Amino acid sequence: MTDGALYRTKIHCYFLDQVIVTILFILKLRIINVVVLNQTRVIHPLPNEKNYHIFYQMLAGLSREERTRLNLEGFTLTNLRYLQNGDTRQDEQEDSARFQAWKACLGILGIPFLDVVRVLAAVLLLGNIQFVDSQNLEVDVSGESELNAVASLLGVPAAALFRGLTTRTHNARGGQLVKSVCDANMSNMTRDSLAKALYCRTVATIVRRANSLKRFFFLSLYVFS
Amino acid sequence: MAALNNAVRHATDGFIGILDMFGFEEPHLAQLEHLCINLCAETMQHFYNTHIFKSSVESCRDEGIICDTEVDYVDNVPCIDLISSLRTGLLSMLDTECSVRGNAESYVAKIKVQHRSSQRLEQPFDPRLFTIRHFAGRVEYDSTDFLDTNRDVVSDDLVSVFYKHTCNFGFATHLFGTELKALYSQESVPRGMSFRIAPTSHTDLLNGDEPVSTLTQDFHTRLDNLLRTLVHARPHFVRCIRSNSTENPGTYDRGTVVRQIRALQVLETVNLMASGFPHRMRFKQFTSRYRMLAPFRMLRRCEEKALDDCKLILDFAMEQPSELDSSVTLSWAPGKRHIFLSEGIRQHLENMRTNIRNRSAVLIQAAYRGWQLRRLGTIRRTRKDILLPSSNKHILVNPTIGLF
């Protein structure tokens, strides 16, 4: 593309809210997107607020077959814990259309849609895994099917995921490694940190890919708002 | 959009940046991220104040110009210092509290003591809550999760689950790529390490077993970088005002709008633009841009007489009727090194400049096309003269018309 093409191209400005700072640099023919996320919003949107829009769009836009494959059958805005406490109003048609547009974007970027959607589904289902303290000083999980679903989506054994969420290795004095079992509260917090990590790292991967393209590509970051 | 397209047309080097950021946030019980967002909003407001008001007033004063507009703007440096100053700011104190493995209550108690005389921090009654008076309103913060959010860590027990030996989903392994590489560089896994939840661009992930930086430190670094970029650029500001605070479409809440207009100092900006001298150019810069507005012969066009040329150009410009509304003042004042212009006269000069350039372009094209056609006409006439003698003697041939 020549310089001439640059200013004949329409520059679309999408308004991004709920992102702390987004700086978009148009460097001659390249756009470098820098995104800083509000991580807490993934796990705890405020009562009048929405979680990141992609989740709503995904739930509206996935086909029945896709939903089943992603273990999201039977889940809606009102029974997913990471979404239910926020604003649950939705224009399903609009969200579905936006989801298709986003899917097309991923195609242009060369990022496998199924991979991303698997991670996003895992994030949503993580919220429905609840750890509770059990009598023998260990933790029990309420929402075992969700735990299995998340593990399968993330390609890990369910037992390994359970251990990862509920045990902690400490570096005791003398260089000894000690493993301890977390209580329910700590395990739930670890679960939340996994959800945050999966989401923001996925966004970072997509942004990095967009920035590496030589073409004039304005990432529709709207979905990440 | 017009400013953007104009900038793109003339850009040869450098970049055009669009900064779209969330403005001020005042949720019911704000979290650490909201404190960061609001610090960002305060910082941008300060940048705006400095760029629009302060520099304008100061440069007028420096060059001996008397500006009759009283520019009264609110300086929000105290609030920015409260949050972000080194060592004693709220964020620094939070980092300290994290490093000593403290808790929310002791954090709030400490900031209460440190900032007891601050006008911006309202003394909390609840041991975990505190309120800050920002430029755009009062916000109550709940510090319960501040420390955990700031540390922003995930254990290696969890990260190790995504290693390729246990995970067959390549994308997920890739998400933790950097951390897994560091983790499996030694045999003993897991070993009590903590990694940042947010992917960092640091080459060093860890300082011993702890991550190199906290959430607020990263945020602060990014904010500083942003400011450094903005300071060297020519910013254009776009102010977005929301019509109501409940996200209802088609509803206009006067109170909400007025509050924002007051906080963003829109009225003060308009006053400054209307009658102050927000623009200044060096004499030489001015003459080279606007010299076409005055008759060529009258311009001196030398370094020492640059100010005279400026005055000449402006006199001619003032004689022309402006396309602007009659309420807009056209005023200017000469300083020591710069010529100071009101927004009105700058627009007037720009309009005249564009008109003259367009007229000149048309004139040049017309002259060239005329010349080209006349040249072609001459060739045609020459050929006709050769053919004519064999035709009827009575026909009068008029060579200039080129008929027959």
PDB file of C-alpha atoms in Angstrom, chain A residues 38-209:
ATOM      1  CA  ASN A  38      -9.063  -3.464  33.944  1.00  0.00           C
ATOM      2  CA  GLN A  39      -8.647  -7.042  35.118  1.00  0.00           C
ATOM      3  CA  THR A  40     -11.093  -7.032  37.991  1.00  0.00           C
ATOM      4  CA  ARG A  41     -13.895  -6.448  35.548  1.00  0.00           C
ATOM      5  CA  VAL A  42     -13.498 -10.015  34.233  1.00  0.00           C
ATOM      6  CA  ILE A  43     -14.438 -11.548  37.543  1.00  0.00           C
ATOM      7  CA  HIS A  44     -16.432  -8.804  39.182  1.00  0.00           C
ATOM      8  CA  PRO A  45     -18.258  -6.289  37.042  1.00  0.00           C
ATOM      9  CA  LEU A  46     -19.961  -3.557  39.012  1.00  0.00           C
ATOM     10  CA  PRO A  47     -23.755  -3.759  39.403  1.00  0.00           C
ATOM     11  CA  ASN A  48     -24.624  -1.318  36.614  1.00  0.00           C
ATOM     12  CA  GLU A  49     -21.760  -2.309  34.415  1.00  0.00           C
ATOM     13  CA  LYS A  50     -21.201  -5.041  31.957  1.00  0.00           C
ATOM     14  CA  ASN A  51     -18.352  -7.465  31.853  1.00  0.00           C
ATOM     15  CA  TYR A  52     -16.287  -7.390  28.680  1.00  0.00           C
ATOM     16  CA  HIS A  53     -18.687  -7.307  25.737  1.00  0.00           C
ATOM     17  CA  ILE A  54     -17.175 -10.301  23.997  1.00  0.00           C
ATOM     18  CA  PHE A  55     -18.753 -12.609  26.551  1.00  0.00           C
ATOM     19  CA  TYR A  56     -22.255 -11.375  25.839  1.00  0.00           C
ATOM     20  CA  GLN A  57     -21.648 -11.442  22.128  1.00  0.00           C
ATOM     21  CA  MET A  58     -20.311 -14.958  22.330  1.00  0.00           C
ATOM     22  CA  LEU A  59     -23.348 -16.237  24.204  1.00  0.00           C
ATOM     23  CA  ALA A  60     -25.638 -14.599  21.650  1.00  0.00           C
ATOM     24  CA  GLY A  61     -23.666 -15.548  18.572  1.00  0.00           C
ATOM     25  CA  LEU A  62     -22.512 -19.147  19.032  1.00  0.00           C
ATOM     26  CA  SER A  63     -24.390 -21.798  17.151  1.00  0.00           C
ATOM     27  CA  ARG A  64     -25.993 -24.619  19.138  1.00  0.00           C
ATOM     28  CA  GLU A  65     -23.347 -27.033  17.977  1.00  0.00           C
ATOM     29  CA  GLU A  66     -20.561 -24.693  18.995  1.00  0.00           C
ATOM     30  CA  ARG A  67     -22.153 -24.179  22.382  1.00  0.00           C
ATOM     31  CA  THR A  68     -22.282 -27.879  23.060  1.00  0.00           C
ATOM     32  CA  ARG A  69     -18.709 -28.377  22.013  1.00  0.00           C
ATOM     33  CA  LEU A  70     -17.680 -25.595  24.351  1.00  0.00           C
ATOM     34  CA  ASN A  71     -19.634 -27.074  27.260  1.00  0.00           C
ATOM     35  CA  LEU A  72     -21.741 -23.922  27.430  1.00  0.00           C
ATOM     36  CA  GLU A  73     -25.090 -25.608  26.949  1.00  0.00           C
ATOM     37  CA  GLY A  74     -27.595 -24.445  29.511  1.00  0.00           C
ATOM     38  CA  PHE A  75     -25.561 -21.415  30.517  1.00  0.00           C
ATOM     39  CA  THR A  76     -26.917 -17.916  30.174  1.00  0.00           C
ATOM     40  CA  LEU A  77     -26.144 -14.416  31.391  1.00  0.00           C
ATOM     41  CA  THR A  78     -28.093 -15.054  34.531  1.00  0.00           C
ATOM     42  CA  ASN A  79     -26.467 -18.243  35.688  1.00  0.00           C
ATOM     43  CA  LEU A  80     -22.831 -17.489  34.917  1.00  0.00           C
ATOM     44  CA  ARG A  81     -21.384 -16.038  38.083  1.00  0.00           C
ATOM     45  CA  TYR A  82     -18.956 -13.720  36.349  1.00  0.00           C
ATOM     46  CA  LEU A  83     -21.832 -12.114  34.441  1.00  0.00           C
ATOM     47  CA  GLN A  84     -24.926 -12.351  36.602  1.00  0.00           C
ATOM     48  CA  ASN A  85     -24.062  -9.575  39.056  1.00  0.00           C
ATOM     49  CA  GLY A  86     -23.442  -7.015  36.360  1.00  0.00           C
ATOM     50  CA  ASP A  87     -25.823  -5.464  33.871  1.00  0.00           C
ATOM     51  CA  THR A  88     -27.626  -8.376  32.206  1.00  0.00           C
ATOM     52  CA  ARG A  89     -29.552  -6.429  29.586  1.00  0.00           C
ATOM     53  CA  GLN A  90     -28.779  -7.543  26.085  1.00  0.00           C
ATOM     54  CA  ASP A  91     -29.808  -6.917  22.506  1.00  0.00           C
ATOM     55  CA  GLU A  92     -29.257 -10.453  21.283  1.00  0.00           C
ATOM     56  CA  GLN A  93     -29.449  -9.714  17.577  1.00  0.00           C
ATOM     57  CA  GLU A  94     -26.945  -6.889  17.760  1.00  0.00           C
ATOM     58  CA  ASP A  95     -24.574  -8.922  19.897  1.00  0.00           C
ATOM     59  CA  SER A  96     -24.842 -11.889  17.584  1.00  0.00           C
ATOM     60  CA  ALA A  97     -24.007  -9.729  14.564  1.00  0.00           C
ATOM     61  CA  ARG A  98     -21.054  -8.207  16.361  1.00  0.00           C
ATOM     62  CA  PHE A  99     -19.829 -11.672  17.245  1.00  0.00           C
ATOM     63  CA  GLN A 100     -19.799 -12.677  13.589  1.00  0.00           C
ATOM     64  CA  ALA A 101     -17.869  -9.517  12.737  1.00  0.00           C
ATOM     65  CA  TRP A 102     -15.349 -10.277  15.450  1.00  0.00           C
ATOM     66  CA  LYS A 103     -15.019 -13.828  14.173  1.00  0.00           C
ATOM     67  CA  ALA A 104     -14.187 -12.427  10.745  1.00  0.00           C
ATOM     68  CA  CYS A 105     -11.564 -10.135  12.305  1.00  0.00           C
ATOM     69  CA  LEU A 106      -9.842 -13.091  13.890  1.00  0.00           C
ATOM     70  CA  GLY A 107      -9.815 -14.780  10.515  1.00  0.00           C
ATOM     71  CA  ILE A 108      -8.041 -11.812   8.966  1.00  0.00           C
ATOM     72  CA  LEU A 109      -5.548 -11.810  11.785  1.00  0.00           C
ATOM     73  CA  GLY A 110      -4.897 -15.488  11.260  1.00  0.00           C
ATOM     74  CA  ILE A 111      -5.765 -16.381  14.830  1.00  0.00           C
ATOM     75  CA  PRO A 112      -7.694 -19.634  15.211  1.00  0.00           C
ATOM     76  CA  PHE A 113     -11.208 -18.685  16.268  1.00  0.00           C
ATOM     77  CA  LEU A 114     -11.821 -21.976  18.050  1.00  0.00           C
ATOM     78  CA  ASP A 115      -8.746 -21.581  20.239  1.00  0.00           C
ATOM     79  CA  VAL A 116      -9.789 -18.156  21.428  1.00  0.00           C
ATOM     80  CA  VAL A 117     -13.381 -19.147  21.995  1.00  0.00           C
ATOM     81  CA  ARG A 118     -12.288 -22.183  24.010  1.00  0.00           C
ATOM     82  CA  VAL A 119     -10.324 -19.980  26.362  1.00  0.00           C
ATOM     83  CA  LEU A 120     -13.186 -17.488  26.696  1.00  0.00           C
ATOM     84  CA  ALA A 121     -15.638 -20.298  27.461  1.00  0.00           C
ATOM     85  CA  ALA A 122     -13.197 -21.621  30.068  1.00  0.00           C
ATOM     86  CA  VAL A 123     -13.062 -18.166  31.672  1.00  0.00           C
ATOM     87  CA  LEU A 124     -16.849 -18.039  31.929  1.00  0.00           C
ATOM     88  CA  LEU A 125     -17.169 -21.523  33.371  1.00  0.00           C
ATOM     89  CA  LEU A 126     -14.395 -20.910  35.908  1.00  0.00           C
ATOM     90  CA  GLY A 127     -16.701 -18.471  37.647  1.00  0.00           C
ATOM     91  CA  ASN A 128     -19.136 -21.294  38.357  1.00  0.00           C
ATOM     92  CA  ILE A 129     -16.569 -23.414  40.142  1.00  0.00           C
ATOM     93  CA  GLN A 130     -17.002 -22.784  43.832  1.00  0.00           C
ATOM     94  CA  PHE A 131     -14.664 -24.147  46.459  1.00  0.00           C
ATOM     95  CA  VAL A 132     -16.079 -24.861  49.901  1.00  0.00           C
ATOM     96  CA  ASP A 133     -14.341 -25.854  53.092  1.00  0.00           C
ATOM     97  CA  SER A 134     -14.961 -29.439  53.975  1.00  0.00           C
ATOM     98  CA  GLN A 135     -14.781 -31.193  57.308  1.00  0.00           C
ATOM     99  CA  ASN A 136     -11.417 -32.831  56.984  1.00  0.00           C
ATOM    100  CA  LEU A 137      -9.482 -29.567  56.417  1.00  0.00           C
ATOM    101  CA  GLU A 138      -9.545 -30.048  52.687  1.00  0.00           C
ATOM    102  CA  VAL A 139     -11.529 -28.274  50.039  1.00  0.00           C
ATOM    103  CA  ASP A 140     -14.451 -29.600  48.122  1.00  0.00           C
ATOM    104  CA  VAL A 141     -15.597 -28.296  44.857  1.00  0.00           C
ATOM    105  CA  SER A 142     -19.194 -27.425  44.172  1.00  0.00           C
ATOM    106  CA  GLY A 143     -19.599 -27.372  40.440  1.00  0.00           C
ATOM    107  CA  GLU A 144     -17.618 -30.486  39.595  1.00  0.00           C
ATOM    108  CA  SER A 145     -18.998 -30.673  36.082  1.00  0.00           C
ATOM    109  CA  GLU A 146     -17.810 -27.127  35.485  1.00  0.00           C
ATOM    110  CA  LEU A 147     -14.371 -28.068  36.732  1.00  0.00           C
ATOM    111  CA  ASN A 148     -14.264 -30.971  34.306  1.00  0.00           C
ATOM    112  CA  ALA A 149     -15.550 -28.747  31.510  1.00  0.00           C
ATOM    113  CA  VAL A 150     -12.895 -26.102  32.154  1.00  0.00           C
ATOM    114  CA  ALA A 151     -10.162 -28.719  32.319  1.00  0.00           C
ATOM    115  CA  SER A 152     -11.244 -30.229  29.030  1.00  0.00           C
ATOM    116  CA  LEU A 153     -11.461 -26.829  27.353  1.00  0.00           C
ATOM    117  CA  LEU A 154      -7.968 -25.976  28.532  1.00  0.00           C
ATOM    118  CA  GLY A 155      -6.559 -29.332  27.547  1.00  0.00           C
ATOM    119  CA  VAL A 156      -5.454 -30.345  31.042  1.00  0.00           C
ATOM    120  CA  PRO A 157      -6.429 -33.233  33.332  1.00  0.00           C
ATOM    121  CA  ALA A 158      -9.167 -32.209  35.766  1.00  0.00           C
ATOM    122  CA  ALA A 159      -7.152 -33.537  38.707  1.00  0.00           C
ATOM    123  CA  ALA A 160      -4.156 -31.435  37.758  1.00  0.00           C
ATOM    124  CA  LEU A 161      -6.321 -28.345  37.478  1.00  0.00           C
ATOM    125  CA  PHE A 162      -7.863 -29.060  40.877  1.00  0.00           C
ATOM    126  CA  ARG A 163      -4.433 -29.432  42.427  1.00  0.00           C
ATOM    127  CA  GLY A 164      -3.171 -26.300  40.734  1.00  0.00           C
ATOM    128  CA  LEU A 165      -6.053 -24.311  42.166  1.00  0.00           C
ATOM    129  CA  THR A 166      -5.983 -25.728  45.678  1.00  0.00           C
ATOM    130  CA  THR A 167      -2.375 -26.390  46.634  1.00  0.00           C
ATOM    131  CA  ARG A 168       0.474 -24.062  47.256  1.00  0.00           C
ATOM    132  CA  THR A 169       4.173 -24.833  47.381  1.00  0.00           C
ATOM    133  CA  HIS A 170       6.212 -22.799  49.814  1.00  0.00           C
ATOM    134  CA  ASN A 171       9.878 -22.215  50.055  1.00  0.00           C
ATOM    135  CA  ALA A 172      10.383 -22.881  53.746  1.00  0.00           C
ATOM    136  CA  ARG A 173      13.518 -21.878  55.553  1.00  0.00           C
ATOM    137  CA  GLY A 174      16.402 -24.190  54.899  1.00  0.00           C
ATOM    138  CA  GLY A 175      15.514 -24.530  51.236  1.00  0.00           C
ATOM    139  CA  GLN A 176      12.800 -27.092  51.937  1.00  0.00           C
ATOM    140  CA  LEU A 177       9.778 -27.171  49.690  1.00  0.00           C
ATOM    141  CA  VAL A 178       6.523 -27.586  51.559  1.00  0.00           C
ATOM    142  CA  LYS A 179       3.152 -28.190  49.969  1.00  0.00           C
ATOM    143  CA  SER A 180       0.035 -27.015  51.706  1.00  0.00           C
ATOM    144  CA  VAL A 181      -3.627 -27.153  50.884  1.00  0.00           C
ATOM    145  CA  CYS A 182      -5.386 -23.815  50.532  1.00  0.00           C
ATOM    146  CA  ASP A 183      -8.666 -23.088  52.229  1.00  0.00           C
ATOM    147  CA  ALA A 184     -11.790 -22.422  50.181  1.00  0.00           C
ATOM    148  CA  ASN A 185     -11.315 -18.668  50.206  1.00  0.00           C
ATOM    149  CA  MET A 186      -7.787 -18.873  48.865  1.00  0.00           C
ATOM    150  CA  SER A 187      -8.776 -21.457  46.253  1.00  0.00           C
ATOM    151  CA  ASN A 188     -11.568 -19.227  45.012  1.00  0.00           C
ATOM    152  CA  MET A 189      -9.125 -16.358  44.736  1.00  0.00           C
ATOM    153  CA  THR A 190      -6.703 -18.546  42.800  1.00  0.00           C
ATOM    154  CA  ARG A 191      -9.552 -19.496  40.481  1.00  0.00           C
ATOM    155  CA  ASP A 192     -10.233 -15.795  39.888  1.00  0.00           C
ATOM    156  CA  SER A 193      -6.592 -15.097  39.170  1.00  0.00           C
ATOM    157  CA  LEU A 194      -6.613 -17.863  36.546  1.00  0.00           C
ATOM    158  CA  ALA A 195      -9.674 -16.296  34.885  1.00  0.00           C
ATOM    159  CA  LYS A 196      -7.993 -12.882  34.840  1.00  0.00           C
ATOM    160  CA  ALA A 197      -4.743 -14.307  33.511  1.00  0.00           C
ATOM    161  CA  LEU A 198      -6.404 -16.290  30.722  1.00  0.00           C
ATOM    162  CA  TYR A 199      -8.439 -13.305  29.586  1.00  0.00           C
ATOM    163  CA  CYS A 200      -5.788 -10.611  29.579  1.00  0.00           C
ATOM    164  CA  ARG A 201      -3.172 -12.853  28.048  1.00  0.00           C
ATOM    165  CA  THR A 202      -5.573 -13.796  25.240  1.00  0.00           C
ATOM    166  CA  VAL A 203      -6.222 -10.127  24.542  1.00  0.00           C
ATOM    167  CA  ALA A 204      -2.484  -9.464  24.579  1.00  0.00           C
ATOM    168  CA  THR A 205      -1.887 -12.263  22.068  1.00  0.00           C
ATOM    169  CA  ILE A 206      -4.484 -10.849  19.685  1.00  0.00           C
ATOM    170  CA  VAL A 207      -3.133  -7.320  20.009  1.00  0.00           C
ATOM    171  CA  ARG A 208       0.414  -8.533  19.412  1.00  0.00           C
ATOM    172  CA  ARG A 209      -0.702 -10.328  16.281  1.00  0.00           C
TER     173      ARG A 209
END
